[in-house]
């Protein structure tokens, strides 16, 4: 049947009926699941897929690039796809050809599938080019800071920058002297318009930092470990000494979440509406803030968790542990997706850049490392710092900031997609107390630093993304716009199960289950319905189709096929040889190589 | 007072003051009120480009810098902690940045309002650092006027940036959107529009008006013909056409008259318009035949029509004898249909299980195909001349390519009882079938499974079905004397769509297409509620089919390889093709 069909509901004797229905219902579903390809979360378990070349050409759209690549690699499977690939709307005609004058060919569906795929690919290419061209329309240019004739920009202090820039930008530099309740953690809202900060001794405040309008200020009379805005500036999660509390922008306590106790760090995944909390008890808990349910509570089995950050590209949570490893977590898995040994000694801070390509870690061994997250998980650059960094953060344009004692160092890369080079700091700044929290303000050239002496808002030219997208996060949005955005965002809340290392895994063809389904079908039917029938020569005109000639023709075709097969297998063999050679020359031979098969 | 103050004095700036007109403005006291108010929102780049001050009208209230001074947040927090504070002026905070904790004198405040020195310096300004070095600095500084609408009557400004890093999770979000769109489609799937009642016996045949979308003709089992207006949903004319059943009805291609055949062995031609005042309702022509006619169809372009019964007769409208009569076999023919594209071609189906094709220009039939069971009716694809679909008694429909009748192009199976009627959509991509199982189904031409099933509690065996000429609606006539009107696309919104609605619809459609094979989405899109009779029938037939297949597989498995031929589902139901 073309539909999932259910029996009509009956009012009475529900329990037995239900059982019967369920068994009845389950059967066709299993039948379908065998045939179709569940691509949803199978990929999360797999090894990290390589996302190479993602940032090589910043002019192009990144995803378009990947798509093209993956398509090419998938080309051979195209004819194997199930027929249902075709959509009924764009069907031209039954036979796939224009019924014009003369004899038209009989239906050939595979060629049609291929041509449709080609059309789709071409369309995609075109749209990606168009999207790249639309960059011309962007209104703002990113900021920058250059010293005179290659002079070290790190020597330029904040006062100089404030002096040099316009008044609107100069107003973004300020210090809040709050020595009484320090050290402070801080968080900017997603639009970059609002700032919330919480002091260790219970001081919690939120303000519109651009206009300096205070939204609320309270004392929770309890130690505040971390503070985080939820999806909009109207909600505020505060990790207090015992429990997790949620306040609104008036400072009214909305919820006290007792299932998240002794929380040390908070992260909010805005597209999944998940609040990830790391606790002293060693649990990583995901709280769905749209429905108020705990989605997953994962035991990291690594003692107290107090180093956490999220990968904004794929919503994977990175936890730093005291044994020097960083583990990557998704709520769909009980085990970490990956574990990376980063430092000798504990990990003190972790940060991931906005493209999800680089991870910066710092450890008790006073080292700062930048790791490549595109499959290799190898350190790209390392630097030993005199005191070691306790706090790290990436800006939208790839600047890396490290807080070391009361000094803040900022490193910059060559461009947006390149890793920050750790040789020369881009800017440095000394604060009036040891750093306790760091965050770059989104869409502004501002770095917020929470320290024991209060809050400092620093100017860091070139940190923020100059052109925001009005439909994603608009710093200038009105109340109505915010409400509309909120509804839209809630409607397209991504399910937590879809979090995996490659966020595009959902779009990929699950070849394994496709093959499996095919195999099962052959088993069920007893023969391969898609197998090519053996060649049968057609009898020709009178006198020409003697048995001998028929056999000869048949033999000819069979020989040709056989030769093709041999040629293909030879080619494959050669290819394999080449690969092996390339590999063996690349690495130094080891004594253990003899055990490699 | 000296300006700029000593700590701001720069050798470079004093050496090269900004260009002429700006000079006057810079003198303290002559700054216009507006400029002072909105000075916060003017970028240095603009100031430099204009070369002078622009006073921008804006509705946004800005805090004047000479407002009563309030202590900075920091100080307040230290003094009386805990109480919510009033908003703090930016000037105060900024000054705190430089002279932290210092007393904020009047000089400092006024200094804040005159900091436009820096703004007048071009974007890549050269300004002295403490170490007497020169640097280039540019900060992101947006002018809110470019991002906020000016008046409430304007549209909100929505700047776009298609950089993929600003739009993460593209695939999962699209997937969720597709899921939502699919769910909404099911929520809004309300296909039933109207029921036209008035017949006093089961509706046996339906015909569309060729020129008028709103007019529909129907013939009933008591010999009554009714003409309906679909927009008003009422009957506009009633004709007692025959004694006994009205077996067939068809309209002339020009739409001025229509033909009926009945059990009383007559063919009657009627005017489409009703009789004038005082006139009697009578047919234009009546042909008395020798045998019962079971079906009629009119040529699409010429004044020729065909009837079927014991044989297929082709008539000229002007004559009372058929031009030619064709038979092949000796059984009663249940329906005859003209090809709408190749207009000389006809197809008929007879109760001896065959489908016969004729060419009107020849005296003999072209070829025939014999199936397992009887075909009730056929319908030609209006877009592809060589394709037709046959509604069969064995619960299936078969789409044939008339050039290769030995294998149907597609076997459409979903009905659980005999299929009684079939009609193509004018687009030629889909067709609708009516069945004895009290439901109608819509099939894509190239799919073996139906995409839609329509049923109601009161609808009995559906005898005839038609797809309207605008391809938007479906009509079906059934045993219990009603004609029902359905939407062809169950969740379609009727009426005029605004451009935004249209765009959203198109976007959702594309998303649904893109993700249609994902199991979760597919399950929701396929789900239909079915009456218990059909549901249990489906289960039963599935078991039967499974048993048959199992037996077949076992037989193949346990016999010599190749000795038991594997017959595909398509070929299974074809007995023979005769030419």
mmCIF file of C-alpha atoms in Angstrom, chain A residues 1-9 17 21 24-25 27-29 32-33 36-40 55 60-63 83-97 99 102-107 112 123-124 131 134-135 138-149 151 156-157 159-181 184 193 197 201-204 207 210-214 216-220 271-272 311-315 354-355 396 416 443-446 459-462 464-472 474-476 478 480-481 491-495 498 503-508 523-527, chain B residues 7-9 39-44 60 73-79 81-90 93-94 96-98 100-101 111-116 118-119 121 123-144 146-149 156-173 175-177 179-180 381 383-387 399-401 403-404 409-410 413-414 416 424 427-430 441-442 444-447 449-453 500 509-510 513-520 522-536 538-539 542-543 546 549 552-553 556-557 566-568 570:
data_model
loop_
_atom_site.group_PDB
_atom_site.id
_atom_site.type_symbol
_atom_site.label_atom_id
_atom_site.label_comp_id
_atom_site.label_asym_id
_atom_site.label_seq_id
_atom_site.Cartn_x
_atom_site.Cartn_y
_atom_site.Cartn_z
ATOM 1 C CA UNK A 1 0.000 0.000 0.000
ATOM 2 C CA UNK A 2 1.182 3.465 -0.698
ATOM 3 C CA UNK A 3 0.209 4.785 2.674
ATOM 4 C CA UNK A 4 0.867 3.963 6.225
ATOM 5 C CA UNK A 5 -2.524 2.713 6.933
ATOM 6 C CA UNK A 6 -4.127 2.461 10.305
ATOM 7 C CA UNK A 7 -7.333 0.922 11.374
ATOM 8 C CA UNK A 8 -10.125 3.189 12.518
ATOM 9 C CA UNK A 9 -10.059 3.936 16.188
ATOM 10 C CA UNK A 17 -6.887 -3.485 21.084
ATOM 11 C CA UNK A 21 -2.838 -2.570 16.817
ATOM 12 C CA UNK A 24 -0.152 -4.896 13.487
ATOM 13 C CA UNK A 25 1.261 -1.499 12.986
ATOM 14 C CA UNK A 27 4.938 -4.970 11.000
ATOM 15 C CA UNK A 28 4.623 -2.732 7.973
ATOM 16 C CA UNK A 29 6.972 -0.243 9.534
ATOM 17 C CA UNK A 32 9.677 -0.269 5.275
ATOM 18 C CA UNK A 33 12.664 0.279 7.423
ATOM 19 C CA UNK A 36 14.646 2.504 3.260
ATOM 20 C CA UNK A 37 17.747 4.025 4.599
ATOM 21 C CA UNK A 38 17.720 5.448 8.084
ATOM 22 C CA UNK A 39 20.395 8.077 7.683
ATOM 23 C CA UNK A 40 19.606 10.053 10.744
ATOM 24 C CA UNK A 55 38.302 27.019 4.259
ATOM 25 C CA UNK A 60 33.205 30.456 -2.169
ATOM 26 C CA UNK A 61 30.425 29.178 -0.054
ATOM 27 C CA UNK A 62 31.833 26.533 2.121
ATOM 28 C CA UNK A 63 28.977 24.101 2.032
ATOM 29 C CA UNK A 83 13.440 4.589 -8.084
ATOM 30 C CA UNK A 84 11.504 6.752 -5.666
ATOM 31 C CA UNK A 85 14.234 9.317 -5.934
ATOM 32 C CA UNK A 86 12.272 10.901 -8.703
ATOM 33 C CA UNK A 87 9.739 13.408 -7.584
ATOM 34 C CA UNK A 88 6.378 13.406 -9.239
ATOM 35 C CA UNK A 89 6.151 17.157 -9.709
ATOM 36 C CA UNK A 90 9.110 17.652 -11.960
ATOM 37 C CA UNK A 91 8.316 14.658 -14.054
ATOM 38 C CA UNK A 92 8.303 15.648 -17.631
ATOM 39 C CA UNK A 93 6.615 12.667 -19.138
ATOM 40 C CA UNK A 94 6.236 9.049 -18.497
ATOM 41 C CA UNK A 95 8.913 7.969 -20.871
ATOM 42 C CA UNK A 96 11.210 10.810 -20.010
ATOM 43 C CA UNK A 97 11.286 12.093 -23.556
ATOM 44 C CA UNK A 99 6.536 12.677 -27.327
ATOM 45 C CA UNK A 102 8.411 9.630 -35.084
ATOM 46 C CA UNK A 103 9.062 6.664 -32.911
ATOM 47 C CA UNK A 104 10.112 7.638 -29.443
ATOM 48 C CA UNK A 105 12.153 5.338 -27.224
ATOM 49 C CA UNK A 106 10.589 3.255 -24.536
ATOM 50 C CA UNK A 107 10.908 4.342 -20.897
ATOM 51 C CA UNK A 112 16.387 10.096 -16.229
ATOM 52 C CA UNK A 123 21.332 24.438 -9.849
ATOM 53 C CA UNK A 124 23.244 24.107 -6.640
ATOM 54 C CA UNK A 131 25.382 33.620 -2.867
ATOM 55 C CA UNK A 134 25.968 38.694 -2.999
ATOM 56 C CA UNK A 135 28.980 39.451 -0.841
ATOM 57 C CA UNK A 138 27.595 43.721 2.164
ATOM 58 C CA UNK A 139 27.586 47.131 3.710
ATOM 59 C CA UNK A 140 30.260 47.103 6.388
ATOM 60 C CA UNK A 141 33.969 46.469 6.337
ATOM 61 C CA UNK A 142 35.753 44.698 9.169
ATOM 62 C CA UNK A 143 37.913 46.710 11.491
ATOM 63 C CA UNK A 144 41.683 46.555 11.635
ATOM 64 C CA UNK A 145 44.651 47.830 13.526
ATOM 65 C CA UNK A 146 48.054 48.402 11.963
ATOM 66 C CA UNK A 147 51.147 49.712 13.586
ATOM 67 C CA UNK A 148 53.395 52.204 11.872
ATOM 68 C CA UNK A 149 55.741 50.504 9.406
ATOM 69 C CA UNK A 151 55.478 48.230 14.359
ATOM 70 C CA UNK A 156 49.433 49.844 21.315
ATOM 71 C CA UNK A 157 47.432 50.203 24.471
ATOM 72 C CA UNK A 159 44.018 54.349 25.602
ATOM 73 C CA UNK A 160 45.668 54.888 22.211
ATOM 74 C CA UNK A 161 42.919 53.079 20.412
ATOM 75 C CA UNK A 162 40.257 54.935 22.329
ATOM 76 C CA UNK A 163 42.005 58.123 21.459
ATOM 77 C CA UNK A 164 42.092 57.352 17.791
ATOM 78 C CA UNK A 165 38.643 55.994 17.118
ATOM 79 C CA UNK A 166 35.346 57.783 16.782
ATOM 80 C CA UNK A 167 33.197 58.590 19.733
ATOM 81 C CA UNK A 168 30.677 55.824 19.154
ATOM 82 C CA UNK A 169 33.449 53.255 19.223
ATOM 83 C CA UNK A 170 35.239 54.916 22.093
ATOM 84 C CA UNK A 171 32.068 54.588 24.116
ATOM 85 C CA UNK A 172 32.378 50.840 23.799
ATOM 86 C CA UNK A 173 35.449 50.869 25.981
ATOM 87 C CA UNK A 174 34.551 50.994 29.625
ATOM 88 C CA UNK A 175 35.435 49.568 32.973
ATOM 89 C CA UNK A 176 32.975 48.609 35.630
ATOM 90 C CA UNK A 177 34.679 48.850 38.977
ATOM 91 C CA UNK A 178 33.091 46.147 41.025
ATOM 92 C CA UNK A 179 35.686 45.096 43.507
ATOM 93 C CA UNK A 180 33.270 43.998 46.159
ATOM 94 C CA UNK A 181 31.670 40.938 44.593
ATOM 95 C CA UNK A 184 33.141 38.015 37.431
ATOM 96 C CA UNK A 193 23.540 43.754 22.347
ATOM 97 C CA UNK A 197 27.651 39.172 34.397
ATOM 98 C CA UNK A 201 29.828 36.563 45.626
ATOM 99 C CA UNK A 202 26.370 36.573 44.170
ATOM 100 C CA UNK A 203 26.147 39.762 42.174
ATOM 101 C CA UNK A 204 24.136 39.185 39.005
ATOM 102 C CA UNK A 207 22.414 45.374 30.851
ATOM 103 C CA UNK A 210 25.479 49.681 24.042
ATOM 104 C CA UNK A 211 23.105 52.173 25.586
ATOM 105 C CA UNK A 212 24.290 51.239 29.083
ATOM 106 C CA UNK A 213 20.746 50.602 30.158
ATOM 107 C CA UNK A 214 20.568 48.348 33.140
ATOM 108 C CA UNK A 216 18.320 44.016 36.224
ATOM 109 C CA UNK A 217 20.701 43.757 39.084
ATOM 110 C CA UNK A 218 20.277 41.337 41.945
ATOM 111 C CA UNK A 219 22.230 39.492 44.517
ATOM 112 C CA UNK A 220 21.429 35.821 44.613
ATOM 113 C CA UNK A 271 19.718 26.033 17.484
ATOM 114 C CA UNK A 272 18.900 23.050 19.648
ATOM 115 C CA UNK A 311 31.753 23.950 18.941
ATOM 116 C CA UNK A 312 29.451 26.437 17.217
ATOM 117 C CA UNK A 313 29.761 24.594 13.917
ATOM 118 C CA UNK A 314 28.327 21.265 15.062
ATOM 119 C CA UNK A 315 27.067 21.880 18.624
ATOM 120 C CA UNK A 354 33.141 29.783 14.862
ATOM 121 C CA UNK A 355 33.869 27.692 11.771
ATOM 122 C CA UNK A 396 33.856 35.612 15.149
ATOM 123 C CA UNK A 416 38.946 34.881 8.800
ATOM 124 C CA UNK A 443 29.163 41.644 15.735
ATOM 125 C CA UNK A 444 31.287 44.210 17.593
ATOM 126 C CA UNK A 445 35.010 44.831 17.888
ATOM 127 C CA UNK A 446 34.762 44.396 21.610
ATOM 128 C CA UNK A 459 38.374 47.478 22.001
ATOM 129 C CA UNK A 460 39.800 44.870 19.657
ATOM 130 C CA UNK A 461 39.623 46.124 16.083
ATOM 131 C CA UNK A 462 38.870 43.334 13.630
ATOM 132 C CA UNK A 464 33.656 41.023 15.148
ATOM 133 C CA UNK A 465 31.775 40.004 12.037
ATOM 134 C CA UNK A 466 30.894 43.298 10.359
ATOM 135 C CA UNK A 467 27.789 42.146 8.507
ATOM 136 C CA UNK A 468 25.126 40.395 10.475
ATOM 137 C CA UNK A 469 22.200 38.555 8.985
ATOM 138 C CA UNK A 470 18.948 40.200 9.950
ATOM 139 C CA UNK A 471 17.047 36.958 10.097
ATOM 140 C CA UNK A 472 19.526 35.131 12.310
ATOM 141 C CA UNK A 474 19.981 41.229 14.474
ATOM 142 C CA UNK A 475 21.422 43.622 17.065
ATOM 143 C CA UNK A 476 18.977 46.291 15.967
ATOM 144 C CA UNK A 478 12.663 45.558 17.377
ATOM 145 C CA UNK A 480 8.167 42.555 17.215
ATOM 146 C CA UNK A 481 11.041 41.241 15.189
ATOM 147 C CA UNK A 491 9.540 25.925 15.210
ATOM 148 C CA UNK A 492 12.787 24.864 13.675
ATOM 149 C CA UNK A 493 14.426 23.643 16.799
ATOM 150 C CA UNK A 494 16.876 20.965 15.766
ATOM 151 C CA UNK A 495 16.370 17.688 17.640
ATOM 152 C CA UNK A 498 21.018 15.175 15.318
ATOM 153 C CA UNK A 503 26.404 18.447 10.815
ATOM 154 C CA UNK A 504 25.972 17.646 7.141
ATOM 155 C CA UNK A 505 25.883 13.927 7.792
ATOM 156 C CA UNK A 506 22.117 14.062 7.450
ATOM 157 C CA UNK A 507 22.422 15.003 3.792
ATOM 158 C CA UNK A 508 24.669 12.123 2.896
ATOM 159 C CA UNK A 523 17.443 -12.855 -0.077
ATOM 160 C CA UNK A 524 13.720 -12.353 0.316
ATOM 161 C CA UNK A 525 12.903 -12.637 -3.353
ATOM 162 C CA UNK A 526 15.294 -15.442 -4.050
ATOM 163 C CA UNK A 527 16.789 -13.642 -7.053
ATOM 164 C CA UNK B 7 46.286 65.039 27.442
ATOM 165 C CA UNK B 8 44.429 65.036 24.145
ATOM 166 C CA UNK B 9 46.631 67.475 22.382
ATOM 167 C CA UNK B 39 26.889 62.513 17.471
ATOM 168 C CA UNK B 40 27.075 58.983 18.796
ATOM 169 C CA UNK B 41 25.765 57.482 15.643
ATOM 170 C CA UNK B 42 27.896 59.058 12.987
ATOM 171 C CA UNK B 43 30.721 56.933 11.770
ATOM 172 C CA UNK B 44 34.085 58.505 11.095
ATOM 173 C CA UNK B 60 15.331 57.741 18.168
ATOM 174 C CA UNK B 73 27.248 52.063 37.709
ATOM 175 C CA UNK B 74 30.421 50.996 39.317
ATOM 176 C CA UNK B 75 30.296 53.576 42.026
ATOM 177 C CA UNK B 76 26.674 52.980 42.715
ATOM 178 C CA UNK B 77 27.201 49.321 43.045
ATOM 179 C CA UNK B 78 29.796 49.918 45.623
ATOM 180 C CA UNK B 79 27.728 52.351 47.548
ATOM 181 C CA UNK B 81 24.536 47.388 46.449
ATOM 182 C CA UNK B 82 21.505 45.359 45.581
ATOM 183 C CA UNK B 83 18.979 47.937 44.543
ATOM 184 C CA UNK B 84 18.238 48.161 40.824
ATOM 185 C CA UNK B 85 19.740 51.280 39.421
ATOM 186 C CA UNK B 86 18.577 53.775 36.902
ATOM 187 C CA UNK B 87 20.166 53.631 33.511
ATOM 188 C CA UNK B 88 23.559 55.133 33.527
ATOM 189 C CA UNK B 89 24.602 57.667 30.991
ATOM 190 C CA UNK B 90 27.151 56.610 28.439
ATOM 191 C CA UNK B 93 30.750 55.221 31.776
ATOM 192 C CA UNK B 94 33.118 56.329 29.126
ATOM 193 C CA UNK B 96 35.126 56.041 33.896
ATOM 194 C CA UNK B 97 37.214 54.222 31.388
ATOM 195 C CA UNK B 98 39.849 56.843 31.312
ATOM 196 C CA UNK B 100 38.709 55.358 36.677
ATOM 197 C CA UNK B 101 37.343 56.391 39.973
ATOM 198 C CA UNK B 111 34.951 67.017 26.775
ATOM 199 C CA UNK B 112 32.742 64.082 26.034
ATOM 200 C CA UNK B 113 30.462 66.160 23.938
ATOM 201 C CA UNK B 114 33.296 67.612 21.933
ATOM 202 C CA UNK B 115 35.111 64.503 21.067
ATOM 203 C CA UNK B 116 34.119 64.968 17.502
ATOM 204 C CA UNK B 118 38.225 62.082 16.221
ATOM 205 C CA UNK B 119 35.167 61.642 14.102
ATOM 206 C CA UNK B 121 39.479 62.385 11.051
ATOM 207 C CA UNK B 123 38.602 56.319 8.620
ATOM 208 C CA UNK B 124 42.244 55.396 8.362
ATOM 209 C CA UNK B 125 43.183 58.062 10.742
ATOM 210 C CA UNK B 126 46.673 58.782 11.802
ATOM 211 C CA UNK B 127 46.623 59.473 15.389
ATOM 212 C CA UNK B 128 49.409 59.596 17.864
ATOM 213 C CA UNK B 129 49.892 56.831 20.324
ATOM 214 C CA UNK B 130 51.567 57.314 23.625
ATOM 215 C CA UNK B 131 54.861 56.061 22.332
ATOM 216 C CA UNK B 132 54.766 58.816 19.699
ATOM 217 C CA UNK B 133 54.210 56.166 17.015
ATOM 218 C CA UNK B 134 51.567 56.359 14.337
ATOM 219 C CA UNK B 135 49.020 53.645 13.711
ATOM 220 C CA UNK B 136 46.050 52.928 11.546
ATOM 221 C CA UNK B 137 42.930 51.836 13.283
ATOM 222 C CA UNK B 138 39.406 51.170 12.213
ATOM 223 C CA UNK B 139 36.666 49.906 14.453
ATOM 224 C CA UNK B 140 33.345 48.498 13.497
ATOM 225 C CA UNK B 141 30.963 51.346 13.954
ATOM 226 C CA UNK B 142 27.538 51.019 12.482
ATOM 227 C CA UNK B 143 25.184 53.851 11.912
ATOM 228 C CA UNK B 144 21.849 52.700 13.358
ATOM 229 C CA UNK B 146 21.112 52.178 8.224
ATOM 230 C CA UNK B 147 19.637 49.342 10.210
ATOM 231 C CA UNK B 148 16.546 50.752 11.886
ATOM 232 C CA UNK B 149 13.502 51.938 10.011
ATOM 233 C CA UNK B 156 11.792 46.886 8.932
ATOM 234 C CA UNK B 157 15.229 46.702 7.434
ATOM 235 C CA UNK B 158 16.623 43.225 7.273
ATOM 236 C CA UNK B 159 20.223 43.149 6.071
ATOM 237 C CA UNK B 160 21.270 39.745 4.817
ATOM 238 C CA UNK B 161 24.596 38.017 4.854
ATOM 239 C CA UNK B 162 24.754 34.604 3.265
ATOM 240 C CA UNK B 163 28.053 33.629 4.824
ATOM 241 C CA UNK B 164 27.599 29.997 5.860
ATOM 242 C CA UNK B 165 29.312 30.502 9.194
ATOM 243 C CA UNK B 166 26.465 32.800 10.171
ATOM 244 C CA UNK B 167 23.972 30.116 9.209
ATOM 245 C CA UNK B 168 25.175 26.962 10.861
ATOM 246 C CA UNK B 169 23.279 23.660 10.866
ATOM 247 C CA UNK B 170 21.919 24.262 7.423
ATOM 248 C CA UNK B 171 20.977 20.650 6.786
ATOM 249 C CA UNK B 172 19.421 19.825 10.178
ATOM 250 C CA UNK B 173 17.422 23.022 10.154
ATOM 251 C CA UNK B 175 15.269 18.885 7.730
ATOM 252 C CA UNK B 176 13.229 20.202 10.636
ATOM 253 C CA UNK B 177 11.512 22.673 8.362
ATOM 254 C CA UNK B 179 9.319 17.842 8.795
ATOM 255 C CA UNK B 180 7.139 20.727 9.915
ATOM 256 C CA UNK B 381 -3.293 10.036 -21.363
ATOM 257 C CA UNK B 383 -0.496 14.504 -22.995
ATOM 258 C CA UNK B 384 1.069 11.333 -24.311
ATOM 259 C CA UNK B 385 -0.795 9.860 -27.238
ATOM 260 C CA UNK B 386 0.475 6.319 -26.865
ATOM 261 C CA UNK B 387 -0.184 5.838 -23.158
ATOM 262 C CA UNK B 399 -0.736 1.709 -17.732
ATOM 263 C CA UNK B 400 0.137 0.555 -21.229
ATOM 264 C CA UNK B 401 2.283 1.905 -23.953
ATOM 265 C CA UNK B 403 3.349 0.285 -29.006
ATOM 266 C CA UNK B 404 4.427 -2.444 -26.608
ATOM 267 C CA UNK B 409 4.589 0.373 -18.245
ATOM 268 C CA UNK B 410 3.295 0.295 -14.714
ATOM 269 C CA UNK B 413 -2.050 -1.540 -7.117
ATOM 270 C CA UNK B 414 -3.684 -0.220 -3.995
ATOM 271 C CA UNK B 416 -8.863 -3.715 -2.543
ATOM 272 C CA UNK B 424 -6.538 11.356 -16.235
ATOM 273 C CA UNK B 427 -1.550 17.415 -17.062
ATOM 274 C CA UNK B 428 -1.191 13.734 -17.878
ATOM 275 C CA UNK B 429 0.957 13.122 -14.819
ATOM 276 C CA UNK B 430 -1.659 11.653 -12.528
ATOM 277 C CA UNK B 441 -7.354 6.929 -5.235
ATOM 278 C CA UNK B 442 -4.964 9.210 -7.020
ATOM 279 C CA UNK B 444 1.042 9.256 -10.257
ATOM 280 C CA UNK B 445 1.437 7.743 -13.703
ATOM 281 C CA UNK B 446 4.909 6.433 -12.969
ATOM 282 C CA UNK B 447 4.256 5.078 -9.500
ATOM 283 C CA UNK B 449 1.328 3.042 -5.383
ATOM 284 C CA UNK B 450 -1.292 5.722 -4.920
ATOM 285 C CA UNK B 451 -0.396 9.052 -3.432
ATOM 286 C CA UNK B 452 -3.837 9.754 -2.028
ATOM 287 C CA UNK B 453 -6.987 7.984 -1.005
ATOM 288 C CA UNK B 500 4.380 35.677 0.393
ATOM 289 C CA UNK B 509 7.144 22.123 -1.456
ATOM 290 C CA UNK B 510 10.803 22.089 -2.388
ATOM 291 C CA UNK B 513 10.656 17.054 -2.084
ATOM 292 C CA UNK B 514 14.216 17.262 -0.917
ATOM 293 C CA UNK B 515 13.670 15.262 2.231
ATOM 294 C CA UNK B 516 10.879 12.980 1.065
ATOM 295 C CA UNK B 517 12.905 9.798 1.443
ATOM 296 C CA UNK B 518 13.857 10.317 5.061
ATOM 297 C CA UNK B 519 12.070 7.633 7.060
ATOM 298 C CA UNK B 520 10.433 9.910 9.581
ATOM 299 C CA UNK B 522 8.073 9.564 4.663
ATOM 300 C CA UNK B 523 6.069 7.927 7.408
ATOM 301 C CA UNK B 524 4.149 11.109 8.123
ATOM 302 C CA UNK B 525 3.606 11.922 4.467
ATOM 303 C CA UNK B 526 2.300 8.427 3.735
ATOM 304 C CA UNK B 527 -0.001 8.098 6.678
ATOM 305 C CA UNK B 528 -3.700 7.934 5.837
ATOM 306 C CA UNK B 529 -6.623 7.001 7.925
ATOM 307 C CA UNK B 530 -8.640 4.268 6.281
ATOM 308 C CA UNK B 531 -12.043 2.781 6.956
ATOM 309 C CA UNK B 532 -11.887 -0.500 8.712
ATOM 310 C CA UNK B 533 -13.164 -2.483 5.765
ATOM 311 C CA UNK B 534 -10.380 -1.297 3.513
ATOM 312 C CA UNK B 535 -7.751 -1.578 6.204
ATOM 313 C CA UNK B 536 -8.553 -5.172 7.031
ATOM 314 C CA UNK B 538 -5.344 -4.658 2.788
ATOM 315 C CA UNK B 539 -3.959 -6.743 5.607
ATOM 316 C CA UNK B 542 -0.965 -8.657 1.957
ATOM 317 C CA UNK B 543 -0.934 -12.009 3.700
ATOM 318 C CA UNK B 546 3.053 -12.945 0.757
ATOM 319 C CA UNK B 549 5.322 -15.118 -3.225
ATOM 320 C CA UNK B 552 6.968 -19.101 -5.750
ATOM 321 C CA UNK B 553 10.325 -18.476 -4.127
ATOM 322 C CA UNK B 556 12.419 -21.588 -7.599
ATOM 323 C CA UNK B 557 14.710 -22.563 -4.780
ATOM 324 C CA UNK B 566 10.970 -15.635 -12.915
ATOM 325 C CA UNK B 567 7.991 -13.646 -14.100
ATOM 326 C CA UNK B 568 7.918 -10.022 -13.099
ATOM 327 C CA UNK B 570 4.262 -6.496 -14.734
#
